[in-house]
Coordinates of C-alpha atoms in Angstrom, one line a residue:
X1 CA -15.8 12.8 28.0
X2 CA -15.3 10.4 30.7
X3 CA -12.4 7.9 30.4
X4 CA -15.2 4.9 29.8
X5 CA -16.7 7.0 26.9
X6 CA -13.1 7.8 25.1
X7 CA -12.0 3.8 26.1
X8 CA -15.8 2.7 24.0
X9 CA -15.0 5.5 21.7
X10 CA -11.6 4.2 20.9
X11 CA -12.6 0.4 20.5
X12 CA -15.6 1.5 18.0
X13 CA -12.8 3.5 15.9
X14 CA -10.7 0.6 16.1
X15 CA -12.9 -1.5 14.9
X16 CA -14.4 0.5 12.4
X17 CA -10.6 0.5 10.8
X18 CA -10.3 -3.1 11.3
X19 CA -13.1 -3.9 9.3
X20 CA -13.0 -1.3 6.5
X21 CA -9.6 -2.2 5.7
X22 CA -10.9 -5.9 6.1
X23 CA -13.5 -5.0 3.3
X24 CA -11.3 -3.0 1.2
X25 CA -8.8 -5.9 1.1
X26 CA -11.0 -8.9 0.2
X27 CA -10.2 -10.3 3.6
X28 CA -14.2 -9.9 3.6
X29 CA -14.2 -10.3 -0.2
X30 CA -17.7 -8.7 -2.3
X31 CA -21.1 -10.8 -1.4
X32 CA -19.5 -12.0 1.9
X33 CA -22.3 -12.7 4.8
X34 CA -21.7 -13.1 8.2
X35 CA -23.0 -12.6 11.7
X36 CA -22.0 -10.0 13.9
X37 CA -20.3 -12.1 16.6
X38 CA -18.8 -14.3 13.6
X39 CA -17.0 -11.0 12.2
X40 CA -16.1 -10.0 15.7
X41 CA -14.0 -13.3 17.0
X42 CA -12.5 -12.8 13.1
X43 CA -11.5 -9.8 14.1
X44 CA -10.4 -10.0 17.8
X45 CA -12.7 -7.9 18.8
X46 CA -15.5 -7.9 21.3
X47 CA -19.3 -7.3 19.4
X48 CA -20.3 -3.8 20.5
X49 CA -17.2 -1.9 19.1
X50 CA -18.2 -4.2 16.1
X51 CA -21.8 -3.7 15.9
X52 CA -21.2 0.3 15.6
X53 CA -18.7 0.0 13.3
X54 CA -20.7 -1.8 11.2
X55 CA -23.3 1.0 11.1
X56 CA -20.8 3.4 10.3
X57 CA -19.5 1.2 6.9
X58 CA -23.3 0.7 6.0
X59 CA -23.4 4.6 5.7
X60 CA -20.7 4.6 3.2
X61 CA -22.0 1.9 1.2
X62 CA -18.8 -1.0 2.1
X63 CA -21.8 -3.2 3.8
X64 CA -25.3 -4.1 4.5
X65 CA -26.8 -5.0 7.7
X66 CA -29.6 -7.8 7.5
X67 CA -31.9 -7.8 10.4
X68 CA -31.5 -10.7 12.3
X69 CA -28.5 -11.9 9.9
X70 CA -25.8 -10.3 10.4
X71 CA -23.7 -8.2 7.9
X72 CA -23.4 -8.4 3.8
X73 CA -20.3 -6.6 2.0
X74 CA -21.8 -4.5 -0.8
X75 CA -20.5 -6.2 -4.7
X76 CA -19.8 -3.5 -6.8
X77 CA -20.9 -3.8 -10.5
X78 CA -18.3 -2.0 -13.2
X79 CA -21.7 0.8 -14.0
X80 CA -21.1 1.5 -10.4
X81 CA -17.8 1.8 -11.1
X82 CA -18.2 3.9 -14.0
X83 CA -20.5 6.4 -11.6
X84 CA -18.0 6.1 -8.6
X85 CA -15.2 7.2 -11.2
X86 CA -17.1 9.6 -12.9
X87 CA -18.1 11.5 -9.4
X88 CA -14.3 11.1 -8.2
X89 CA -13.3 12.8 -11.2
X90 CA -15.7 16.0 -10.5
X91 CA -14.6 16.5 -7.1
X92 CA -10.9 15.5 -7.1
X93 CA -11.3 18.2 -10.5
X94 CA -12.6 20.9 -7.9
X95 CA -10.2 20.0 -5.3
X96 CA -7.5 21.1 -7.6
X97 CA -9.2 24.2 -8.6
X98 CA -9.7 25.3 -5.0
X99 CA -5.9 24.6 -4.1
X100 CA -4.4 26.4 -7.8
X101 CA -6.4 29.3 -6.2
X102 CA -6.0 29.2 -2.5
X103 CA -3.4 31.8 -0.8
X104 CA 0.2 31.2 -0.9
X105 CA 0.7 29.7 2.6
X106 CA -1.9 26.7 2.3
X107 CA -0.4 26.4 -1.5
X108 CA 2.4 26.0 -0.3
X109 CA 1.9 23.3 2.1
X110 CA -0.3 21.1 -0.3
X111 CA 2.3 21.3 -2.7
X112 CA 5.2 20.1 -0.4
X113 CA 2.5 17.7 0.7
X114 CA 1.8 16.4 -3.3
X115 CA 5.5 17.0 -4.1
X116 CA 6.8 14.3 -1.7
X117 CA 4.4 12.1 -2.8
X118 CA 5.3 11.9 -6.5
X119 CA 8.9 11.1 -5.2
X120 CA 7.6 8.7 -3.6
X121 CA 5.7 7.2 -6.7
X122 CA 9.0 7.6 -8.8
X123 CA 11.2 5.8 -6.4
X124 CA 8.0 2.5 -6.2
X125 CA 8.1 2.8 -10.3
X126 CA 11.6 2.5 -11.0
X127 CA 11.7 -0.5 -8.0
X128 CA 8.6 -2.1 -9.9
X129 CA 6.6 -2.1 -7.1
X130 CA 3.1 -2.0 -7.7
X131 CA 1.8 -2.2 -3.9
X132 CA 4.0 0.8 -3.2
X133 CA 2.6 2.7 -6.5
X134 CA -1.0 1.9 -5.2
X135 CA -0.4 3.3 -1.9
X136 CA 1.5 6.2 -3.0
X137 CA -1.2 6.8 -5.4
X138 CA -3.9 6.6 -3.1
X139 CA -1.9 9.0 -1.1
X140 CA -1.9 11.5 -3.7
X141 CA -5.5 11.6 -4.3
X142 CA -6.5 11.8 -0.6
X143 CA -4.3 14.6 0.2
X144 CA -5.5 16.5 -3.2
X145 CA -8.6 16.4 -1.9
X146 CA -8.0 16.7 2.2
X147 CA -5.6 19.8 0.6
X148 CA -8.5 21.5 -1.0
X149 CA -10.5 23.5 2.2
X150 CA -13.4 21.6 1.8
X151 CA -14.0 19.2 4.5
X152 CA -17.2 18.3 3.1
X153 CA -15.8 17.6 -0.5
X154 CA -12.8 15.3 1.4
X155 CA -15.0 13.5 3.3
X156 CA -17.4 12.0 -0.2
X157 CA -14.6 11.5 -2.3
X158 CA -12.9 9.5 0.6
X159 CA -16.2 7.4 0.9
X160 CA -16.4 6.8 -2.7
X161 CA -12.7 6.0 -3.3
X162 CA -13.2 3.6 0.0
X163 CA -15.5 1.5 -2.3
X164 CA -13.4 1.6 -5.9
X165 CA -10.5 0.5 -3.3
X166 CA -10.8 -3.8 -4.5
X167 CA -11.0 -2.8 -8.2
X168 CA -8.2 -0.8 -8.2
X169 CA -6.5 -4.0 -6.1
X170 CA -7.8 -6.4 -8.2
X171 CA -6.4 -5.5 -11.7
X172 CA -3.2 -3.9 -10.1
X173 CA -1.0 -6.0 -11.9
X174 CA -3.1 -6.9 -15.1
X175 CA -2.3 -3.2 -16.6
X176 CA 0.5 -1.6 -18.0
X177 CA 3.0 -0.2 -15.6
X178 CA 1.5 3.1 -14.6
X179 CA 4.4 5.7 -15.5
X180 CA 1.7 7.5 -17.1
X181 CA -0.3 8.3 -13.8
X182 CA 3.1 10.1 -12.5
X183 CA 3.0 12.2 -15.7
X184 CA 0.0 13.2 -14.7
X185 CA 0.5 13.8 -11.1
X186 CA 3.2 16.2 -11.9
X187 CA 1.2 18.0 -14.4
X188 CA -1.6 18.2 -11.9
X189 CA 1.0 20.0 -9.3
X190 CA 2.8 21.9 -11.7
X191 CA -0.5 23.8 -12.7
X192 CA -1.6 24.2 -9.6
X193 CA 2.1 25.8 -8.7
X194 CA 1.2 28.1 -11.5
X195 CA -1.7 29.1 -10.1
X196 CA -3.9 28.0 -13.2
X197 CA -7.0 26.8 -11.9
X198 CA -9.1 25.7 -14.8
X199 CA -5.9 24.1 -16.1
X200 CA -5.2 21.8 -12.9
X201 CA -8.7 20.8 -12.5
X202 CA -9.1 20.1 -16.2
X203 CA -5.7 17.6 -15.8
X204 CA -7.2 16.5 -12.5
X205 CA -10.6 15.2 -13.8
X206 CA -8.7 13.8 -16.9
X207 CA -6.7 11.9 -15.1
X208 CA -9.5 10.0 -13.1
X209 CA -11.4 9.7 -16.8
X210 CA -8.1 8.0 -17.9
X211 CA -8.0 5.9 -15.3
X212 CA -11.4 5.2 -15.9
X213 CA -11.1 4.1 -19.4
X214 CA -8.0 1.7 -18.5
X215 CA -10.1 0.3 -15.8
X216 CA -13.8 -0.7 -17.0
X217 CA -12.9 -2.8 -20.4
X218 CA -10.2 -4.8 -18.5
X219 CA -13.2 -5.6 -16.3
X220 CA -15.7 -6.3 -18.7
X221 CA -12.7 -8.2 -20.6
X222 CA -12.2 -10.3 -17.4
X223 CA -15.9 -10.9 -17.5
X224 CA -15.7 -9.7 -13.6
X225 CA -19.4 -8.3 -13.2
X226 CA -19.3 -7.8 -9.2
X227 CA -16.4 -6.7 -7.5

């Protein structure tokens, strides 16, 4: 690769971070339409980088690109939350599976990896604070699943959990303190320590269909039908 290829390569991944986490943090809030050159200034950024970026967040189902007008950011609705939650829970249930069983040395790692997390998530809870729980407990779930061997499995649930991101944001501090979602963290860890396959992904996929249940009548008691 020559060094103008890795410099356009570099400004398109740059951009392509810029605006996801744009998206993901209603900076570019559900419904939100705007040109291509109006997103770029936004963003400090020159159109190119921005244009392929773009392309790249359509194929993940954060935007839409409208010939001739610009962008759209994809609104989620809480069924599409209910099958985004109910996927995540399948795969992140396999990803725990695959790791219970792997061969000690890669258990190993993705346990020191998961295991430093929860401390993490202990220290947020007993500080009360909820931003650093989210991002410890996004943590968690990413490296369960980046953990589990397959790249292919990483890569969808990281897609899907891209677009339950503002949900998750939005009613962050509207539910109970999550000490329960540690609980289940450690459980998670501590059967796949054990080597108990079945049992981690059973706790794995509950854990997602718990959070699942907490999530979708707050919504639908907030009357919030696009997200």
């Amino acid at each position: 690769m020559s060094t103008s290829e890795a410099t356009s390569s570099s400004l398109v991944e740059n951009a392509y971070r810029a605006m996801k986490a744009a998206v993901r943090d209603n900076v570019f809030a559900p419904g939100y339409q705007g040109s291509e050159q109006e997103i770029a200034l936004k963003l400090g950024m020159s159109r190119t980088p921005v244009h392929e970026a773009l392309i790249r967040l359509q194929e993940e189902g954060l935007v839409r690109v409208l010939p001739k007008r610009g962008i759209q950011v994809c609104a989620l609705s809480p069924d599409d939350m209910r099958e985004i939650y109910d996927l995540i829970a399948t795969l992140e249930g396999r990803a725990a599976e695959a790791i219970a069983a792997a061969a000690d040395a890669p258990k190993r790692a993705a346990l020191e990896a998961l295991d430093a997390i929860n401390i993490d998530m202990k220290t947020a809870l007993e500080r009360d604070d909820l931003d650093a729980w989210a991002r410890t407990d996004d943590r968690f779930h990413r490296a369960l699943v980046e953990r589990c061997g397959n790249a292919r499995l990483a890569r969808a649930v990281s897609t899907v959990m891209d677009q339950s991101h503002r949900a998750r944001m939005v009613t962050l501090r509207l539910r109970v303190k999550p000490t329960r979602s540690l609980k289940e963290h450690l459980a998670v860890t501590a059967a796949i320590r054990k080597g108990d396959a079945p049992r981690a992904g059973a706790l794995a996929r509950a854990h997602r269909e718990h959070a699942r249940d907490e999530l979708l009548p707050l919504l639908e008691k907030l009357g919030m039908r696009h997200l």
